[in-house]
Coordinates of N, CA and C and ligand atoms in Angstrom, one line a residue:
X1 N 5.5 -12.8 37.9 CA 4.6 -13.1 36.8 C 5.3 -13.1 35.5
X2 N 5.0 -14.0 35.1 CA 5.7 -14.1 33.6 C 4.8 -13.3 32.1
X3 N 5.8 -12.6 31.7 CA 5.4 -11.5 30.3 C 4.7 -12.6 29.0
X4 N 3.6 -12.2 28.7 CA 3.0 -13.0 27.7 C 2.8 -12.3 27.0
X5 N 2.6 -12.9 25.4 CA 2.0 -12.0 24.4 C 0.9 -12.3 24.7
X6 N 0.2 -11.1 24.2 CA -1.2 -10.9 24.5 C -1.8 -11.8 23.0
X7 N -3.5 -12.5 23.2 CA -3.8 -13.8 22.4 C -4.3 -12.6 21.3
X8 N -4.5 -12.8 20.2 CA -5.0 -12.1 19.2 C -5.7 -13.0 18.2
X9 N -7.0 -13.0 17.8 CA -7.5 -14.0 16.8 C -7.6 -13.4 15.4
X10 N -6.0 -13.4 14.9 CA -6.1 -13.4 13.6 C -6.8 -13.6 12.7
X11 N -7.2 -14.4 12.6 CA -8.7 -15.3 11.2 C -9.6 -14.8 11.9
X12 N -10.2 -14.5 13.0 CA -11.7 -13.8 13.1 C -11.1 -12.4 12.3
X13 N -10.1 -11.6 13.1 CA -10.2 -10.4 12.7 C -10.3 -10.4 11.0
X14 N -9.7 -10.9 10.4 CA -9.4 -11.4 8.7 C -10.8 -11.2 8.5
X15 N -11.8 -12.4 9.1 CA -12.7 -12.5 8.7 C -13.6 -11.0 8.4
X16 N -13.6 -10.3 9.9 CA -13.8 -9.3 10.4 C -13.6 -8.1 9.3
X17 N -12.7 -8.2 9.0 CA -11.8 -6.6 7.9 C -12.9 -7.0 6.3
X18 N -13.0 -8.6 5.7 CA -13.4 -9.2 4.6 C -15.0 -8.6 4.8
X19 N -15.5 -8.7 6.2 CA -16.9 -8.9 5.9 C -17.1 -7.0 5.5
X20 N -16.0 -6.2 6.0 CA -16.0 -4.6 5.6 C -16.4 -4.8 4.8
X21 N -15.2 -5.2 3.9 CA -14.5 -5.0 2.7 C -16.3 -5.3 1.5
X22 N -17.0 -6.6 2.0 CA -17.7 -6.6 1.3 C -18.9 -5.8 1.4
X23 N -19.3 -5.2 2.8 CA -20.1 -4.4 3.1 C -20.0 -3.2 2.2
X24 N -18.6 -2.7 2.3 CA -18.5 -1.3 1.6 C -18.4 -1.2 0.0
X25 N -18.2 -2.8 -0.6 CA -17.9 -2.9 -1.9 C -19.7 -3.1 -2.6
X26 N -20.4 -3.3 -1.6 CA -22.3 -3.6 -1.9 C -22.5 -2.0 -2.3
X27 N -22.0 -1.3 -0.6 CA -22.5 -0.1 -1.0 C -22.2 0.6 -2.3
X28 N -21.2 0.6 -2.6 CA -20.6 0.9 -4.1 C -21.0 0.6 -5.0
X29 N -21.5 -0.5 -5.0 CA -22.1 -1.1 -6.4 C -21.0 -1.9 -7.2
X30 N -20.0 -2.7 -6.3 CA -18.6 -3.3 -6.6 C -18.8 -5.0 -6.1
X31 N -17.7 -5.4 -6.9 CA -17.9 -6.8 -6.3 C -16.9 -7.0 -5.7
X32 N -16.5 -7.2 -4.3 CA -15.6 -7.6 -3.1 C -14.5 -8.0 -3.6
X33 N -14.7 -9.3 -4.5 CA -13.2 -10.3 -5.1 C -12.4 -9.1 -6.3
X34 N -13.1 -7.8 -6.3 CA -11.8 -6.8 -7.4 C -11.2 -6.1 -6.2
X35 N -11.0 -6.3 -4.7 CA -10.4 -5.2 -4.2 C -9.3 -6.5 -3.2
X36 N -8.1 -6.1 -3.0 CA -7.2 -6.5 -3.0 C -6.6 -6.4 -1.4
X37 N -6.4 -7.2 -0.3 CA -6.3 -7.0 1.0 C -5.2 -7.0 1.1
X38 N -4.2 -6.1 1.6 CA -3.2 -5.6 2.2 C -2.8 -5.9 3.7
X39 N -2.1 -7.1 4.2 CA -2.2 -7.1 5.5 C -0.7 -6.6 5.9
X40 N -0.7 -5.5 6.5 CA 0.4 -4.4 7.0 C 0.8 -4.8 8.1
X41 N 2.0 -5.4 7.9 CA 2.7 -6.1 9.6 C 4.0 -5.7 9.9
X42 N 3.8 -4.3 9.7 CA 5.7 -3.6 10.5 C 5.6 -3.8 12.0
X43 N 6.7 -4.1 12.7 CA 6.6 -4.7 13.9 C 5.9 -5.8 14.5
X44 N 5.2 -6.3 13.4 CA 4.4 -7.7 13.9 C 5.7 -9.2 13.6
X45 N 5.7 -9.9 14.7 CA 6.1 -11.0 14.3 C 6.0 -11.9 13.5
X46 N 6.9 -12.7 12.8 CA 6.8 -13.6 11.7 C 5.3 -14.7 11.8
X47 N 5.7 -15.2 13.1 CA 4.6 -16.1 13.3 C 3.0 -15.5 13.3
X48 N 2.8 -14.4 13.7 CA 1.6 -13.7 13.3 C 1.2 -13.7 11.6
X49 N 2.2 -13.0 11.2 CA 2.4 -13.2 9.5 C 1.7 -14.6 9.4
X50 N 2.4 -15.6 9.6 CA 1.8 -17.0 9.0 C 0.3 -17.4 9.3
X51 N -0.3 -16.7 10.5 CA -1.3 -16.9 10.8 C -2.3 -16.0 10.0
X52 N -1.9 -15.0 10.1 CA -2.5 -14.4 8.2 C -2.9 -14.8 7.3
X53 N -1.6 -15.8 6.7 CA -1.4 -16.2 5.7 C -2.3 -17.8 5.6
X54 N -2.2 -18.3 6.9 CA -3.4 -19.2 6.8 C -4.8 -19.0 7.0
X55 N -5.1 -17.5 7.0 CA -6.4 -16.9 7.2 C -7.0 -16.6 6.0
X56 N -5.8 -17.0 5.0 CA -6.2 -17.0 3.4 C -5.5 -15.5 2.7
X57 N -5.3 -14.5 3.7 CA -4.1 -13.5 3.3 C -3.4 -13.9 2.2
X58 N -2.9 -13.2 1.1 CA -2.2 -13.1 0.2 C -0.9 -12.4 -0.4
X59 N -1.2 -10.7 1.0 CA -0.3 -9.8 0.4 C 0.1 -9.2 1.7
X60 N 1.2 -9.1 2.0 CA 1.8 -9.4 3.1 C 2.2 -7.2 3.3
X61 N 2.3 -6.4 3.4 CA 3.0 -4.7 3.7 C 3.8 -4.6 4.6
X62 N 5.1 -3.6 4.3 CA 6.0 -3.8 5.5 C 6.6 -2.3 5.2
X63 N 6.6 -1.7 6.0 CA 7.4 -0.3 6.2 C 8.5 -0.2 5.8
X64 N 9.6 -1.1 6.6 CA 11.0 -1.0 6.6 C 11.2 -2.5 5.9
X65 N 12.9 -1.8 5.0 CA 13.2 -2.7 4.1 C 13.9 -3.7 5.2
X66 N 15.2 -3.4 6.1 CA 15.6 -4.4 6.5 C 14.6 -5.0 7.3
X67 N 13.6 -4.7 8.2 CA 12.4 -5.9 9.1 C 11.7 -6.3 7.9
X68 N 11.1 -6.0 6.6 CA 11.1 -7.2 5.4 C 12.0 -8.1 5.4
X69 N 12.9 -8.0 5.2 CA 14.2 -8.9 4.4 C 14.2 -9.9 5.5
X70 N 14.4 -9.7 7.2 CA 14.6 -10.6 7.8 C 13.4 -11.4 8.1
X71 N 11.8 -10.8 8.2 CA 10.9 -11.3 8.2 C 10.1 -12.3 6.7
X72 N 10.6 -11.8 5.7 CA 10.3 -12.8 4.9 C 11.2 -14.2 4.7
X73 N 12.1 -13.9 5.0 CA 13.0 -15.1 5.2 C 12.6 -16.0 6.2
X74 N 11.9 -15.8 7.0 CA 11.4 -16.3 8.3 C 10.2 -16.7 7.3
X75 N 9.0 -16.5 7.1 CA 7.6 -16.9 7.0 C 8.0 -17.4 5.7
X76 N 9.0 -17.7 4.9 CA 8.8 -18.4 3.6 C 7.9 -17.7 2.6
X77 N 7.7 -19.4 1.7 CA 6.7 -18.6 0.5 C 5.5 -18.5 0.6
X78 N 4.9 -18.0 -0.3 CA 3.4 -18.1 0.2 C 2.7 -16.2 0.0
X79 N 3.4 -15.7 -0.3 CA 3.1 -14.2 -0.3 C 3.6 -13.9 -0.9
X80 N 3.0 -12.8 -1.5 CA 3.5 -11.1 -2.1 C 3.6 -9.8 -1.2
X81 N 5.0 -9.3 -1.5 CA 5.2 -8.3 -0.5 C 5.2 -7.2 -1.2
X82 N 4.5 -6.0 -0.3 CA 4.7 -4.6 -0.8 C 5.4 -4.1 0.2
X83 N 6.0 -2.9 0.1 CA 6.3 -1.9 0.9 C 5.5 -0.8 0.9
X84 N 4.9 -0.3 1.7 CA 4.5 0.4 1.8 C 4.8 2.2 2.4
X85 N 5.9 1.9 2.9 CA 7.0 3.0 3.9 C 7.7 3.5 2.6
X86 N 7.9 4.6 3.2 CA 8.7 5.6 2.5 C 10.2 5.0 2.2
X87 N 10.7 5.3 1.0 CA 11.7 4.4 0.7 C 13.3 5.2 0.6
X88 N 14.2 5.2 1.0 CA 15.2 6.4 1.2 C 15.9 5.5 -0.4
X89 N 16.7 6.3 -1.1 CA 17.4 5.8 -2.4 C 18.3 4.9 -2.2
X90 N 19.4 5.4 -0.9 CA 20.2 4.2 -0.8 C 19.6 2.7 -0.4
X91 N 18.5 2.8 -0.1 CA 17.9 1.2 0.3 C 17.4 0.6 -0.7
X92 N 17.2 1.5 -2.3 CA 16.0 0.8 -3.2 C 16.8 -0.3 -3.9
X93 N 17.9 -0.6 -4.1 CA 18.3 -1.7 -4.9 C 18.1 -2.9 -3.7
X94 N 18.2 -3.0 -2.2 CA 17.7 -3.7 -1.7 C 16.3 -4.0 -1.7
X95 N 15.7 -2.8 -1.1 CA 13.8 -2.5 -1.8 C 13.5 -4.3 -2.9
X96 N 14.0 -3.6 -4.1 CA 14.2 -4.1 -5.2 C 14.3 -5.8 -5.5
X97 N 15.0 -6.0 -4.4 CA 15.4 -7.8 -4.6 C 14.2 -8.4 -3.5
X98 N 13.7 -7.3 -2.7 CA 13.1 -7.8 -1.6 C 11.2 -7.8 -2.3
X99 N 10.9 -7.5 -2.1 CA 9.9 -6.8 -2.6 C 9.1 -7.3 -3.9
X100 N 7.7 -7.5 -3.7 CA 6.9 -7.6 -5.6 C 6.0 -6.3 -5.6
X101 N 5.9 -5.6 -5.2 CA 5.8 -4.2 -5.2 C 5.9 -3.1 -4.0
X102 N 6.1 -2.2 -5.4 CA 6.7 -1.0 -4.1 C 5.8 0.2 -4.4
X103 N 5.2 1.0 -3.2 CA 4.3 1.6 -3.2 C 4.3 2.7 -2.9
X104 N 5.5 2.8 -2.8 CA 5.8 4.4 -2.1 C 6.8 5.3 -3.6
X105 N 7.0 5.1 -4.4 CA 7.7 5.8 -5.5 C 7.3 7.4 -5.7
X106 N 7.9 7.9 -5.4 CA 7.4 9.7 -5.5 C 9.0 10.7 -6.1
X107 N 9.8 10.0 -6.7 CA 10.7 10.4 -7.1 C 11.3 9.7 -8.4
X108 N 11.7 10.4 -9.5 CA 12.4 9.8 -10.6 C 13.6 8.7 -10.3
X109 N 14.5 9.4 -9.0 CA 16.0 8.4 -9.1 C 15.1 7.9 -7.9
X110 N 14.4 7.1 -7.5 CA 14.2 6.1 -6.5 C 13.8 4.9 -8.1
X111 N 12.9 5.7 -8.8 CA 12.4 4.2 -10.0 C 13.6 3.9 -10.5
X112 N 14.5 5.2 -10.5 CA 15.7 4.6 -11.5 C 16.3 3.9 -10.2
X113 N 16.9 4.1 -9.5 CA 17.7 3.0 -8.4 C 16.6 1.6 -8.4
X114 N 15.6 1.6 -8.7 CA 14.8 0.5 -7.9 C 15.0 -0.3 -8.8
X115 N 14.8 0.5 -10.5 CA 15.6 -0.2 -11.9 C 16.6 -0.8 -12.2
X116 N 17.8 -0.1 -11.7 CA 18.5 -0.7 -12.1 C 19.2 -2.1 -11.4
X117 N 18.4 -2.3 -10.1 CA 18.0 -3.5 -9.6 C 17.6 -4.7 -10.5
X118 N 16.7 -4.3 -10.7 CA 15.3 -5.4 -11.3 C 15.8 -5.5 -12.5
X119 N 16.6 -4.7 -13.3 CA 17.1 -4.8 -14.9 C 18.1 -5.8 -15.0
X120 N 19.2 -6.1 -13.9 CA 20.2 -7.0 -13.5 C 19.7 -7.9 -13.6
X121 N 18.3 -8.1 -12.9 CA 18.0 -9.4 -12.2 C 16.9 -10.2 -13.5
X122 N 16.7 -9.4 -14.4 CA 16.0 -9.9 -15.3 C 14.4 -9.8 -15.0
X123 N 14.2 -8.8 -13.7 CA 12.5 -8.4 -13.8 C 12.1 -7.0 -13.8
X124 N 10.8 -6.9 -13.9 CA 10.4 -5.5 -14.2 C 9.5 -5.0 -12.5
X125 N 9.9 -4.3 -11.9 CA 9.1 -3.9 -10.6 C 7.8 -3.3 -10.7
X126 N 6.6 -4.1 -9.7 CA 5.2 -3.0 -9.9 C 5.7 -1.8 -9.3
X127 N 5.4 -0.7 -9.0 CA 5.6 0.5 -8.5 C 4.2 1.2 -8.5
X128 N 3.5 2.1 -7.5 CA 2.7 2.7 -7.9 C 3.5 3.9 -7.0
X129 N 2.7 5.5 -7.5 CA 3.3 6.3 -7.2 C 2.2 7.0 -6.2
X130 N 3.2 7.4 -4.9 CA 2.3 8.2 -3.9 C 1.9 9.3 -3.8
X131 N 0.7 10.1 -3.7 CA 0.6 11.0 -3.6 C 0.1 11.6 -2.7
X132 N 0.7 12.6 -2.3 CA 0.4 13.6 -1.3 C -1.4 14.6 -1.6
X133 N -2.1 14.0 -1.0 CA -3.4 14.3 -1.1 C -4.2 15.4 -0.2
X134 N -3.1 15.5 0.8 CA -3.5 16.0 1.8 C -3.2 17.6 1.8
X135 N -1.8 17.7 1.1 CA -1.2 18.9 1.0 C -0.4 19.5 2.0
X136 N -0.2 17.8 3.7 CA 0.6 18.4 4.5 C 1.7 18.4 4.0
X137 N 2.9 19.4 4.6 CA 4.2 19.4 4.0 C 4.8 18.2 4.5
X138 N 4.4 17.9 5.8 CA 5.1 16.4 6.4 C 4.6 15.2 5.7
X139 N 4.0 15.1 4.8 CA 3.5 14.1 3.9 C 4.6 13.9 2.9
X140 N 5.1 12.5 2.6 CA 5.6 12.2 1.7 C 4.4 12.0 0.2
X141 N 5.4 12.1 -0.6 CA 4.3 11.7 -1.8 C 4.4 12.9 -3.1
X142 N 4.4 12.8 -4.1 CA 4.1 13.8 -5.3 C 2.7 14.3 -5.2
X143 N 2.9 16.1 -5.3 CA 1.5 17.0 -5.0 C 1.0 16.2 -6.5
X144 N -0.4 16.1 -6.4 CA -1.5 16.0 -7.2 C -1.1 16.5 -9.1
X145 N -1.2 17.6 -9.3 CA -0.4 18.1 -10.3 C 0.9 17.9 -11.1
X146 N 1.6 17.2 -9.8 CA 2.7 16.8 -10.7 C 2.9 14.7 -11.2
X147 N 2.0 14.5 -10.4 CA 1.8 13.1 -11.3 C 2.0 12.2 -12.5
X148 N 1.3 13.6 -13.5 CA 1.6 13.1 -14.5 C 2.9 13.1 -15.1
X149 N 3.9 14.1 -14.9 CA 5.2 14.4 -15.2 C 5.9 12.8 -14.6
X150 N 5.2 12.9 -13.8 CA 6.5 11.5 -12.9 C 5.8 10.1 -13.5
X151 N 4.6 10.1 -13.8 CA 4.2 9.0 -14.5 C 4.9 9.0 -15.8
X152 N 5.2 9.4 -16.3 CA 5.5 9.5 -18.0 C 6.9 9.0 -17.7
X153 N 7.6 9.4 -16.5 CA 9.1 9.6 -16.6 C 9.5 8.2 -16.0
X154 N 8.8 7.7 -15.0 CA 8.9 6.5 -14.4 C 8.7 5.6 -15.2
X155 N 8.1 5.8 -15.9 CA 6.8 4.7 -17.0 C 8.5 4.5 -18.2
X156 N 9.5 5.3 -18.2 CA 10.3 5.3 -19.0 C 11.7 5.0 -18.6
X157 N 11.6 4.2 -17.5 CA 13.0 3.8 -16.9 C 12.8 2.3 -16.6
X158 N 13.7 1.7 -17.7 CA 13.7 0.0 -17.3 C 13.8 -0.7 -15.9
X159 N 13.1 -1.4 -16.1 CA 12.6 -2.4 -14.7 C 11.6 -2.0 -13.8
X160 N 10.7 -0.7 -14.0 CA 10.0 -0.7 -13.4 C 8.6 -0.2 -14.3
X161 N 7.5 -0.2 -13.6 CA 6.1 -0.1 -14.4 C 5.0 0.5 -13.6
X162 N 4.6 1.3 -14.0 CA 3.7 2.3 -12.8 C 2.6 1.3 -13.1
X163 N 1.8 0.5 -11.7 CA 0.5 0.1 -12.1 C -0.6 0.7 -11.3
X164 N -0.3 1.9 -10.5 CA -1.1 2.4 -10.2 C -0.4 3.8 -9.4
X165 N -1.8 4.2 -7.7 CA -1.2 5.2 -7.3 C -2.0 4.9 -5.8
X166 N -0.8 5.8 -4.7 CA -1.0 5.0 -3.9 C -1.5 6.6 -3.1
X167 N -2.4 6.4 -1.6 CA -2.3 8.0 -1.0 C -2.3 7.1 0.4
X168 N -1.8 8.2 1.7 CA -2.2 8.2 3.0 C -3.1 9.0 3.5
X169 N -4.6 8.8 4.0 CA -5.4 9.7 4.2 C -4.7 10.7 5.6
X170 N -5.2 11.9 5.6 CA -5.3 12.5 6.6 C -5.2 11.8 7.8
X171 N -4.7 11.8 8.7 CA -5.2 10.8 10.1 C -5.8 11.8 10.5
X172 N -7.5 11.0 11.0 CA -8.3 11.6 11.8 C -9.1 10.5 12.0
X173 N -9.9 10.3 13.3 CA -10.7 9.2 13.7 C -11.9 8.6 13.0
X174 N -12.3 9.7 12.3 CA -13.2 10.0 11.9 C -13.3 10.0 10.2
X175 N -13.4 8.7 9.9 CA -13.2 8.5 8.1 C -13.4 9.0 7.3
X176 N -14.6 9.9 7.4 CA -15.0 10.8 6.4 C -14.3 12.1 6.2
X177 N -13.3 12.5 7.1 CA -12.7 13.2 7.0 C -11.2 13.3 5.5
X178 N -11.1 11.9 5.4 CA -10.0 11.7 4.2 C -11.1 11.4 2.9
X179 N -12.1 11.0 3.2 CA -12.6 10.9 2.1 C -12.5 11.7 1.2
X180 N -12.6 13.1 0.7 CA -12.3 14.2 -0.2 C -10.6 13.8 -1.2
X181 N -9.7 13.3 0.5 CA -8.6 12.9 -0.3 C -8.7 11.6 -1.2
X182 N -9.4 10.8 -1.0 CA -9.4 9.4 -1.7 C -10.7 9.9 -2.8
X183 N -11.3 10.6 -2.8 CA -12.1 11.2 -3.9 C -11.4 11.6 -5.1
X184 N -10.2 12.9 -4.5 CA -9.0 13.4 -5.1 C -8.4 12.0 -6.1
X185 N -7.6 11.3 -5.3 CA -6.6 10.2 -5.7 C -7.8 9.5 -7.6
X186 N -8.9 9.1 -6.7 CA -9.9 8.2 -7.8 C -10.3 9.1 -9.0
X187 N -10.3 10.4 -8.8 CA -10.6 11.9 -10.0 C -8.9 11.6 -11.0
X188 N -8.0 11.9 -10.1 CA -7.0 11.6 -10.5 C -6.5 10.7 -11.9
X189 N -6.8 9.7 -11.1 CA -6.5 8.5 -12.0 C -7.2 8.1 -13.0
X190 N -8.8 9.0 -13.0 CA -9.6 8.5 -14.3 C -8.5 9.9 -15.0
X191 N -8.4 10.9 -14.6 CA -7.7 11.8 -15.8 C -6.4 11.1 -16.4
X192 N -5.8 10.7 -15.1 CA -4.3 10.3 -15.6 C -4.7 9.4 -17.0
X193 N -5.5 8.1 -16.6 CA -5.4 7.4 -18.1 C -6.6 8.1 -19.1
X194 N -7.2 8.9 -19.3 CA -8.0 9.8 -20.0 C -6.4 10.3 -21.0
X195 N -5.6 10.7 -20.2 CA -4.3 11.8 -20.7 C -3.4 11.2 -21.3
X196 N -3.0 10.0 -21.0 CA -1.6 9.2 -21.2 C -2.0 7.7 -21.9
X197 N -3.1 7.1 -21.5 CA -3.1 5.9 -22.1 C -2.8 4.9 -21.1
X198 N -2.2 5.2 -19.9 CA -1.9 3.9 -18.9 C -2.7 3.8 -18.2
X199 N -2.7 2.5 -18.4 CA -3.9 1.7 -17.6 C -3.7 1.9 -15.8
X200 N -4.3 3.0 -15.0 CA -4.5 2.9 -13.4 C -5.3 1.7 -13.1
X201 N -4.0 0.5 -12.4 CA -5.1 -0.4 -12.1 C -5.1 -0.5 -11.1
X202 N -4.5 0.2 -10.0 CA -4.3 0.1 -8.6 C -4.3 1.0 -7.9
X203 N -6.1 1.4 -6.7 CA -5.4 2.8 -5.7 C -5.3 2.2 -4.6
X204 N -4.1 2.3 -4.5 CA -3.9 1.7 -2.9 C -4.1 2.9 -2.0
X205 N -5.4 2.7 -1.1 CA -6.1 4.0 -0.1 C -7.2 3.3 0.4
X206 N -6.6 3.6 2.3 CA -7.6 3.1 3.0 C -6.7 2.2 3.9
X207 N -7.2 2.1 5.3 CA -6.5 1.6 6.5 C -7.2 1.1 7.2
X208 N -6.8 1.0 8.3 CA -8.1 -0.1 9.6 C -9.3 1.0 10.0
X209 N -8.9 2.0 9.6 CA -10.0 3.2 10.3 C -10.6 3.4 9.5
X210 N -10.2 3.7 8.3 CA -10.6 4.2 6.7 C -11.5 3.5 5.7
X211 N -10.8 2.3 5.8 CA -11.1 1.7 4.4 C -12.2 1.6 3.5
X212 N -13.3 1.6 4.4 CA -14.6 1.4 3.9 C -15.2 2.2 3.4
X213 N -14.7 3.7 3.2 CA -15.0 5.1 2.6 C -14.2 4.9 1.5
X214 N -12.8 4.4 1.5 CA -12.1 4.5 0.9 C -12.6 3.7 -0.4
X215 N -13.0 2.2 -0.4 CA -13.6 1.8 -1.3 C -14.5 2.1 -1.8
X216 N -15.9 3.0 -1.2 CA -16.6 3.9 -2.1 C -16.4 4.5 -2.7
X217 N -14.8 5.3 -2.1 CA -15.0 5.9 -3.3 C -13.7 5.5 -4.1
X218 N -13.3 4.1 -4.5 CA -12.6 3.6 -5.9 C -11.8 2.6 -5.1
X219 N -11.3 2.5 -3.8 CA -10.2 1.9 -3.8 C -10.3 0.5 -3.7
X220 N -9.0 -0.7 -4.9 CA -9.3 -1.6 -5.0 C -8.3 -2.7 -4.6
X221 N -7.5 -1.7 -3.5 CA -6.2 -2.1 -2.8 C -6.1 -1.4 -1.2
X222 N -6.4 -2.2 -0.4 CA -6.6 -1.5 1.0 C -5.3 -2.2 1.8
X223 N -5.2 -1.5 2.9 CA -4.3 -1.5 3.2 C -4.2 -1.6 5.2
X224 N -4.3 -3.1 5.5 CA -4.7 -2.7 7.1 C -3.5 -3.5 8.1
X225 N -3.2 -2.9 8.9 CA -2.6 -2.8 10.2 C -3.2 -3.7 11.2
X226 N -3.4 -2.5 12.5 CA -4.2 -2.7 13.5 C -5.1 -3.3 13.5
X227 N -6.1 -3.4 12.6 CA -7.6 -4.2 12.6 C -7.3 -6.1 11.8
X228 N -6.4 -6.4 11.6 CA -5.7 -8.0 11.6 C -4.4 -8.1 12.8
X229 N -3.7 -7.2 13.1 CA -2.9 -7.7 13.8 C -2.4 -7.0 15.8
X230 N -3.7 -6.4 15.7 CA -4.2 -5.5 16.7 C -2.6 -4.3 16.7
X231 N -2.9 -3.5 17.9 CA -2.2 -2.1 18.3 C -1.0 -2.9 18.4
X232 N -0.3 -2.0 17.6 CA 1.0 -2.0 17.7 C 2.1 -1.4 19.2
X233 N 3.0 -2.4 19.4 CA 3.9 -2.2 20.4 C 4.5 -0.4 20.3
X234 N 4.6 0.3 20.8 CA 4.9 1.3 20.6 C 6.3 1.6 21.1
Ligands
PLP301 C1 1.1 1.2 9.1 C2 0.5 1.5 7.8 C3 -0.8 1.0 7.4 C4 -1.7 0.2 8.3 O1 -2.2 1.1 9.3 P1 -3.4 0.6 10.3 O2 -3.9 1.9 10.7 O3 -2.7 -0.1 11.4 O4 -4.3 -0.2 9.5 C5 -1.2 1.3 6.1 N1 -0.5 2.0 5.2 C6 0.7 2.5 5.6 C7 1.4 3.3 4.6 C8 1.2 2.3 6.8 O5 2.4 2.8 7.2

């Protein structure tokens, strides 16, 4: 018997994730077209990506810098890419050339490395900063408290521009269970610009399990996997 990829209907599921996205954005009291779809394809093949992207997709997420770099070269233009993975320092000046935003920033020398990228090249990088919401220690991300220190400091290193802030809920099956954290993140950010003046225009929070809590409570940048490009190969 010959190995097949298994069939996956991209554009229904698209459809599928949108009709969430508007369901949960009613509940709110939000209008659907301010919240921003994130389709997250680490490990997904290029040609998947395109079928995304003809599903009216816009914004393409990818974990790892090098499977970016070789997969965007493959699907051409037509997107904006974020990273969404944790970003080690030696890879940000790649990060940097690859990338129209990066979402994982939780450290001063990652903005400055990602900078002095983008300062060469004549652009300024989105960046939003992650926060650790959960309080596990195995969580990447800046604890809650210290945000504002890293906003001010990031906000002050050329080529890069905090335009928002990003969290990973808790994993648990059961959505309501991160909600407190995406509560947290949305309390957050009305303080942060209350304090500083910068405009939070971006919380990236919320996943294929999540999301629809997540945009209740603020989020206007979601972020999905599994639910557009089914279970991942493990
Ligand atoms: C993989 C990943 C996602 C997508 O997760 P799904 O559960 O497949 O929707 C979202 N955000 C980050 C940071 C990820 O690593």
């Amino acid at each position: 018997m010959s190995k097949s990829v298994e069939p996956i209907d991209i554009a229904g599921n698209v459809a599928r994730v949108r009709d969430g996205i508007a369901r949960a954005a009613d509940r709110a009291g939000r209008r659907p077209e301010e919240i921003k779809l994130v389709a997250v394809s680490k490990l997904v093949g290029a040609e998947r990506v395109r079928e995304a992207l003809a599903a009216g997709v816009t914004e393409i997420g990818e974990n790892y810098v090098q499977e970016a770099a070789a997969k965007r070269s493959e699907v051409g233009e037509g997107a904006r890419w974020h990273l969404v993975g944790h970003l080690q320092r030696n890879k940000a000046g790649s990060a940097a050339a690859i990338f129209d935003m990066i979402q994982t920033v939780d450290r001063v020398r990652i903005a400055e490395a990602i900078g002095r990228r983008t300062e060469a090249d004549g652009r300024t990088m989105e960046v939003l900063l992650q926060v650790n919401t959960s309080g596990e220690e195995s969580k990447f991300g800046v604890r809650p408290e210290e945000v504002e220190g890293l906003l001010e400091a990031v906000n002050a290193v050329r080529g890069v521009r905090v335009e928002g802030l990003m969290t990973i809920g808790a994993w648990d099956p059961d959505p309501e269970r991160a909600r407190p954290e995406f509560r947290l993140l949305a309390d957050l950010a009305r303080r942060l610009e209350d304090r500083t003046g910068v405009e939070i225009k971006w919380l990236s929070m919320g996943m294929s399990h999540d999301f629809e809590a997540a945009i209740e409570e603020g989020a206007n940048l979601v972020r999905i996997g599994t639910g557009i490009f089914g279970p991942r190969p493990r």
